[in-house]
Amino acid sequence: MPLTRSKSLPATENGESDREKLQSGRSVAGILYKWTNYGKGWRSRWFLLRDGILSYSKIRRPENVNMLSPSDDVRLIGDISTDRLSRMKSCSGRSRRKHHKTIGIVHLKVSSYRESKSDHRKFYIFTATKTLHLRTDSRSDRAAWLQALASTGGIVPLQSLSGDFSFVSPKDLSISTDRLKRRLLEEGMNESLVKECEQIVDSEFSEVQEQIKLLHEERTKLLDALRQLEMANLEAEASGIHDNAYQLTNHNYSSLRRGKYSECSTSASSDDKQEFEDISEEDEASFHDTKESFGEPDVGSVHTHFKRRTKLPDPAEKERGVSLWSMIKDNVGKDLTRVCLPVYFNEPISSLQKCFEDMEYSHLLDQAYAFGKSGNSLLRALNVAAFAVSGYASTEGRHCKPFNPLLGETYEADFPDKGIRFFSEKVSHHPTVIACHCEGKGWKFWGDTNLRSKFWGRSIQLEPVGILTLEFDDGEIFQWSKVTTTIYNILLGKLYCDHHGTMQIRGNRQYSCMLKFKEQSILDRNPHQVNGFVEDVTGKKAATVFGKWNDSLYYLAPGEGLNKEGASLLWKARKPQPNITRYNLTSFAITLNELTPGLEEKLPPTDSRLRPDQRHLENGEYEKANEEKQRLERRQRMSRQIQESGWRPRWFEPQGESQSYKYTGDYWEARDKRSWDDCPNIFGEFTEEMADCA
């Protein structure tokens, strides 16, 4: 049934129209259009603003918006809202009132809002976990909603936020009695009486200061509780919305407690520099991996809504064991990147995708950006250190080798739920170099890595060569290199890997960090240890850092003992996913090679997801995977000749003689246009004639 507008509502017995009557209400309600996703676009929702809580519900059918009774003291916004209410009241005697389940709530005490700069009907509400993209039918309706939000007293415009909520601390309050002293002396009072008056004022102020301190602590606890409630999407039992109020019955927020993601947003507006994520409440864990741009949603574009997988496909064949020693006994002391191993020793992701695994805990960089923006440079440096360590957590129990990319092979990852966009390319075959570039909320991350590996009989040593760079929008830069990784017990015993060495995280401003990854010994009962410190430009230690690279990282003030009880947590690794396979991939890694609906036709022919041997291995088709791997390795052997003949990477360019690479910045633009003419089908058939041409 289409929505219609009416110019007026029936008048009541005293001549006052329903619309005029409702304008005096203290609560606000009405229909707003909420951006859901590229497949569904804008959907109408019933919104109710009351007691600092904004709730909204689905509208199944227009005639079923029976959310209010005639006695409810609510002000309606918008002609459509009042028109529907009028139809609802005229039908109330003929139909039974339907109950609607609340699907979303927003605590305005810990939220902010902003109007769109490009559309006079749109505005945005930002919380700790989501961004609501909302649209009205007119400029006046938007102004009415913004006025209603501002009148709550808790929500504030986004422009006034400095990255975090801050309050005046009671200890920062002070009082001066100098003016009082001068005035009393002018009146002829003696010194002893003036001093007594000063003491009385100081005593009274101390009592007031103590009361302010208690109020400050209560308010801080309240806001922390609201933040946690918003972050966990828990049921708001004390939210002020009662079971029978406005027929919003039951308050079934079970979907909120499970942390559901469905109506994922893109950025707040195309004219905004900052990106925001939207966590919604209606479906299972789902993401958008093919977001067209970071701009404002284009309703005209078709975007498929999908759920991220939680397990790999069931194997089509039974695995066959292979003797590792028979494969590598003749390669002791050699570079393993040039040793051809059967596909059995691979995991179903490439080294390009492995680079993106380091971004699993990218929220640490979002936190670092916010801390630096609010003036806390130390916590920014600490969160950067935690991010540098967190990338190793996914290596626990990972005993298989990622696929070595072909020359020119690429990988993209667009994760609006995380607020990041990542791209990588194999830019050199000899030496093997992978370059990557990632954009987040207020930061950019890039680097290139050449992984040198050696086999020493009982172990394999992997030595990363290259610099990783993190730059925040305010100009602060941190750079570091990865530590050495060694895989032990290749032939006998339990296979395990360890990371060891010193990581120096160098900042260009106030703080830098030094981390020591302790090498595990045979009898070590406390492995995976990481210890270090943050120091300022003068060399003075500002904080001590300790933890385990596979579990968590803490920090303390310098000089304190390494005790978790008095330490603050910086980062905690996620629990292993339940669907264990021999690859031991994390829940995040399982999603990296997934071809989500509609994605394949948007990718360049060089993307790792299209690599046939890797796809066959993921599906458990081991014979086909081996055949394809051998075929592609024949092509790979031509890469050095191709590179020496003048080949250049498509999306990165070398920087002088430094052997580093810089992102050209035009991949996502080419993706929007599907402009892949200069991207060869590197996974296609490879004949002898093609080899001769190469």
Short mmCIF file of N, CA and C in Angstrom, two decimals, residues 489-569:
data_model
loop_
_atom_site.label_atom_id
_atom_site.label_comp_id
_atom_site.label_asym_id
_atom_site.label_seq_id
_atom_site.Cartn_x
_atom_site.Cartn_y
_atom_site.Cartn_z
N ASN A 489 60.54 -28.36 14.94
CA ASN A 489 60.12 -29.77 14.89
C ASN A 489 59.51 -30.15 13.54
N ILE A 490 60.21 -29.79 12.49
CA ILE A 490 59.72 -30.09 11.15
C ILE A 490 59.64 -31.60 10.94
N LEU A 491 60.60 -32.35 11.47
CA LEU A 491 60.66 -33.78 11.20
C LEU A 491 60.09 -34.61 12.34
N LEU A 492 60.43 -34.29 13.58
CA LEU A 492 59.99 -35.07 14.73
C LEU A 492 59.43 -34.15 15.80
N GLY A 493 58.47 -34.68 16.56
CA GLY A 493 57.90 -33.91 17.65
C GLY A 493 56.72 -33.06 17.21
N LYS A 494 56.20 -32.29 18.16
CA LYS A 494 55.05 -31.44 17.89
C LYS A 494 55.49 -30.17 17.16
N LEU A 495 54.86 -29.91 16.02
CA LEU A 495 55.19 -28.74 15.21
C LEU A 495 54.67 -27.48 15.90
N TYR A 496 55.50 -26.46 16.00
CA TYR A 496 55.04 -25.19 16.56
C TYR A 496 55.90 -24.06 16.02
N CYS A 497 55.36 -22.85 16.09
CA CYS A 497 56.10 -21.67 15.62
C CYS A 497 56.31 -20.71 16.78
N ASP A 498 57.34 -19.90 16.65
CA ASP A 498 57.66 -18.92 17.68
C ASP A 498 58.16 -17.66 16.99
N HIS A 499 57.87 -16.52 17.61
CA HIS A 499 58.33 -15.22 17.09
C HIS A 499 59.32 -14.64 18.09
N HIS A 500 60.44 -14.18 17.61
CA HIS A 500 61.47 -13.70 18.54
C HIS A 500 62.28 -12.58 17.88
N GLY A 501 62.82 -11.74 18.73
CA GLY A 501 63.61 -10.61 18.24
C GLY A 501 63.12 -9.31 18.86
N THR A 502 63.70 -8.22 18.41
CA THR A 502 63.37 -6.89 18.92
C THR A 502 62.60 -6.10 17.87
N MET A 503 61.51 -5.50 18.29
CA MET A 503 60.70 -4.65 17.42
C MET A 503 60.79 -3.21 17.92
N GLN A 504 61.31 -2.35 17.07
CA GLN A 504 61.40 -0.92 17.40
C GLN A 504 60.31 -0.18 16.65
N ILE A 505 59.38 0.43 17.39
CA ILE A 505 58.30 1.23 16.80
C ILE A 505 58.69 2.69 16.96
N ARG A 506 59.13 3.29 15.89
CA ARG A 506 59.68 4.64 15.93
C ARG A 506 58.61 5.66 15.55
N GLY A 507 58.39 6.63 16.44
CA GLY A 507 57.44 7.70 16.18
C GLY A 507 58.15 8.98 15.81
N ASN A 508 57.47 9.84 15.05
CA ASN A 508 58.10 11.09 14.61
C ASN A 508 57.78 12.26 15.54
N ARG A 509 57.10 11.97 16.66
CA ARG A 509 56.77 13.05 17.58
C ARG A 509 57.24 12.73 18.99
N GLN A 510 56.33 12.54 19.92
CA GLN A 510 56.73 12.50 21.33
C GLN A 510 57.19 11.11 21.78
N TYR A 511 56.55 10.04 21.29
CA TYR A 511 56.81 8.72 21.85
C TYR A 511 57.26 7.70 20.80
N SER A 512 58.08 6.77 21.26
CA SER A 512 58.46 5.58 20.51
C SER A 512 58.36 4.38 21.44
N CYS A 513 58.47 3.18 20.88
CA CYS A 513 58.28 1.97 21.69
C CYS A 513 59.31 0.92 21.31
N MET A 514 59.77 0.18 22.30
CA MET A 514 60.69 -0.93 22.10
C MET A 514 60.05 -2.19 22.68
N LEU A 515 59.91 -3.24 21.84
CA LEU A 515 59.30 -4.50 22.28
C LEU A 515 60.27 -5.65 22.05
N LYS A 516 60.39 -6.50 23.03
CA LYS A 516 61.26 -7.67 22.95
C LYS A 516 60.40 -8.93 22.94
N PHE A 517 60.43 -9.67 21.82
CA PHE A 517 59.76 -10.96 21.72
C PHE A 517 60.76 -12.03 22.18
N LYS A 518 60.46 -12.65 23.31
CA LYS A 518 61.39 -13.61 23.90
C LYS A 518 61.35 -14.93 23.14
N GLU A 519 62.52 -15.45 22.79
CA GLU A 519 62.59 -16.72 22.09
C GLU A 519 62.30 -17.86 23.06
N GLN A 520 61.46 -18.78 22.62
CA GLN A 520 61.05 -19.88 23.47
C GLN A 520 62.15 -20.94 23.55
N SER A 521 62.44 -21.37 24.78
CA SER A 521 63.42 -22.43 24.98
C SER A 521 62.71 -23.77 25.12
N ILE A 522 63.47 -24.85 25.14
CA ILE A 522 62.90 -26.19 25.18
C ILE A 522 62.10 -26.40 26.47
N LEU A 523 62.61 -25.90 27.59
CA LEU A 523 61.96 -26.12 28.88
C LEU A 523 61.16 -24.91 29.35
N ASP A 524 60.87 -24.00 28.44
CA ASP A 524 60.16 -22.77 28.80
C ASP A 524 58.71 -23.09 29.14
N ARG A 525 58.31 -22.80 30.37
CA ARG A 525 56.94 -23.04 30.80
C ARG A 525 56.03 -21.83 30.59
N ASN A 526 56.60 -20.73 30.18
CA ASN A 526 55.81 -19.52 29.98
C ASN A 526 56.19 -18.90 28.63
N PRO A 527 55.78 -19.53 27.52
CA PRO A 527 56.22 -19.08 26.20
C PRO A 527 55.44 -17.85 25.71
N HIS A 528 55.84 -17.39 24.53
CA HIS A 528 55.16 -16.31 23.80
C HIS A 528 55.24 -14.96 24.50
N GLN A 529 56.23 -14.74 25.33
CA GLN A 529 56.29 -13.50 26.10
C GLN A 529 56.75 -12.32 25.25
N VAL A 530 56.15 -11.16 25.54
CA VAL A 530 56.54 -9.89 24.93
C VAL A 530 56.69 -8.87 26.06
N ASN A 531 57.82 -8.22 26.13
CA ASN A 531 58.08 -7.19 27.13
C ASN A 531 58.69 -5.97 26.45
N GLY A 532 58.43 -4.81 27.01
CA GLY A 532 59.00 -3.61 26.42
C GLY A 532 58.58 -2.36 27.17
N PHE A 533 58.77 -1.23 26.52
CA PHE A 533 58.45 0.04 27.15
C PHE A 533 58.22 1.10 26.08
N VAL A 534 57.55 2.16 26.50
CA VAL A 534 57.36 3.35 25.68
C VAL A 534 58.19 4.46 26.29
N GLU A 535 58.93 5.18 25.46
CA GLU A 535 59.78 6.26 25.96
C GLU A 535 59.53 7.52 25.15
N ASP A 536 59.80 8.67 25.78
CA ASP A 536 59.62 9.93 25.08
C ASP A 536 60.90 10.32 24.34
N VAL A 537 60.91 11.50 23.76
CA VAL A 537 62.04 11.92 22.92
C VAL A 537 63.31 12.12 23.72
N THR A 538 63.18 12.29 25.04
CA THR A 538 64.37 12.46 25.88
C THR A 538 64.93 11.12 26.35
N GLY A 539 64.25 10.02 26.01
CA GLY A 539 64.68 8.71 26.46
C GLY A 539 64.09 8.28 27.78
N LYS A 540 63.21 9.10 28.36
CA LYS A 540 62.58 8.77 29.63
C LYS A 540 61.43 7.79 29.39
N LYS A 541 61.41 6.71 30.19
CA LYS A 541 60.36 5.71 30.05
C LYS A 541 59.04 6.26 30.56
N ALA A 542 58.00 6.12 29.72
CA ALA A 542 56.67 6.63 30.07
C ALA A 542 55.71 5.52 30.46
N ALA A 543 55.98 4.29 30.03
CA ALA A 543 55.10 3.16 30.36
C ALA A 543 55.85 1.86 30.10
N THR A 544 55.47 0.82 30.84
CA THR A 544 56.01 -0.51 30.65
C THR A 544 54.94 -1.39 30.02
N VAL A 545 55.34 -2.20 29.03
CA VAL A 545 54.41 -3.05 28.30
C VAL A 545 54.81 -4.50 28.50
N PHE A 546 53.83 -5.37 28.72
CA PHE A 546 54.13 -6.80 28.84
C PHE A 546 52.90 -7.62 28.47
N GLY A 547 53.13 -8.87 28.13
CA GLY A 547 52.02 -9.76 27.78
C GLY A 547 52.52 -10.93 26.94
N LYS A 548 51.60 -11.50 26.14
CA LYS A 548 51.91 -12.61 25.25
C LYS A 548 51.34 -12.32 23.87
N TRP A 549 52.12 -12.62 22.83
CA TRP A 549 51.69 -12.27 21.49
C TRP A 549 50.48 -13.09 21.03
N ASN A 550 50.20 -14.19 21.67
CA ASN A 550 49.05 -15.02 21.28
C ASN A 550 47.84 -14.80 22.18
N ASP A 551 47.93 -13.87 23.15
CA ASP A 551 46.85 -13.75 24.12
C ASP A 551 46.45 -12.32 24.43
N SER A 552 47.35 -11.52 24.98
CA SER A 552 46.96 -10.20 25.46
C SER A 552 48.20 -9.34 25.69
N LEU A 553 47.96 -8.04 25.87
CA LEU A 553 49.03 -7.09 26.15
C LEU A 553 48.53 -6.08 27.18
N TYR A 554 49.39 -5.77 28.17
CA TYR A 554 49.06 -4.86 29.26
C TYR A 554 50.11 -3.74 29.33
N TYR A 555 49.76 -2.68 30.09
CA TYR A 555 50.74 -1.63 30.33
C TYR A 555 50.64 -1.13 31.77
N LEU A 556 51.76 -0.63 32.26
CA LEU A 556 51.88 -0.11 33.62
C LEU A 556 52.70 1.18 33.60
N ALA A 557 52.61 1.91 34.67
CA ALA A 557 53.53 3.04 34.85
C ALA A 557 54.94 2.49 35.05
N PRO A 558 55.97 3.18 34.60
CA PRO A 558 57.34 2.67 34.72
C PRO A 558 57.74 2.47 36.17
N GLY A 559 58.48 1.39 36.42
CA GLY A 559 58.93 1.10 37.78
C GLY A 559 58.07 0.13 38.54
N GLU A 560 56.83 -0.09 38.10
CA GLU A 560 55.96 -1.03 38.78
C GLU A 560 56.25 -2.45 38.32
N GLY A 561 55.97 -3.42 39.19
CA GLY A 561 56.20 -4.82 38.86
C GLY A 561 55.26 -5.30 37.78
N LEU A 562 55.69 -6.31 37.01
CA LEU A 562 54.87 -6.83 35.92
C LEU A 562 53.77 -7.72 36.49
N ASN A 563 52.74 -7.08 36.99
CA ASN A 563 51.62 -7.78 37.62
C ASN A 563 50.33 -7.36 36.95
N LYS A 564 49.56 -8.34 36.47
CA LYS A 564 48.32 -8.02 35.76
C LYS A 564 47.30 -7.35 36.66
N GLU A 565 47.36 -7.59 37.97
CA GLU A 565 46.36 -7.04 38.87
C GLU A 565 46.36 -5.52 38.85
N GLY A 566 47.52 -4.92 38.77
CA GLY A 566 47.59 -3.47 38.76
C GLY A 566 47.77 -2.88 37.38
N ALA A 567 47.73 -3.72 36.35
CA ALA A 567 47.99 -3.26 34.98
C ALA A 567 46.68 -2.98 34.25
N SER A 568 46.78 -2.22 33.17
CA SER A 568 45.64 -1.91 32.31
C SER A 568 45.74 -2.72 31.03
N LEU A 569 44.63 -3.30 30.62
CA LEU A 569 44.60 -4.13 29.42
C LEU A 569 44.58 -3.26 28.16
#
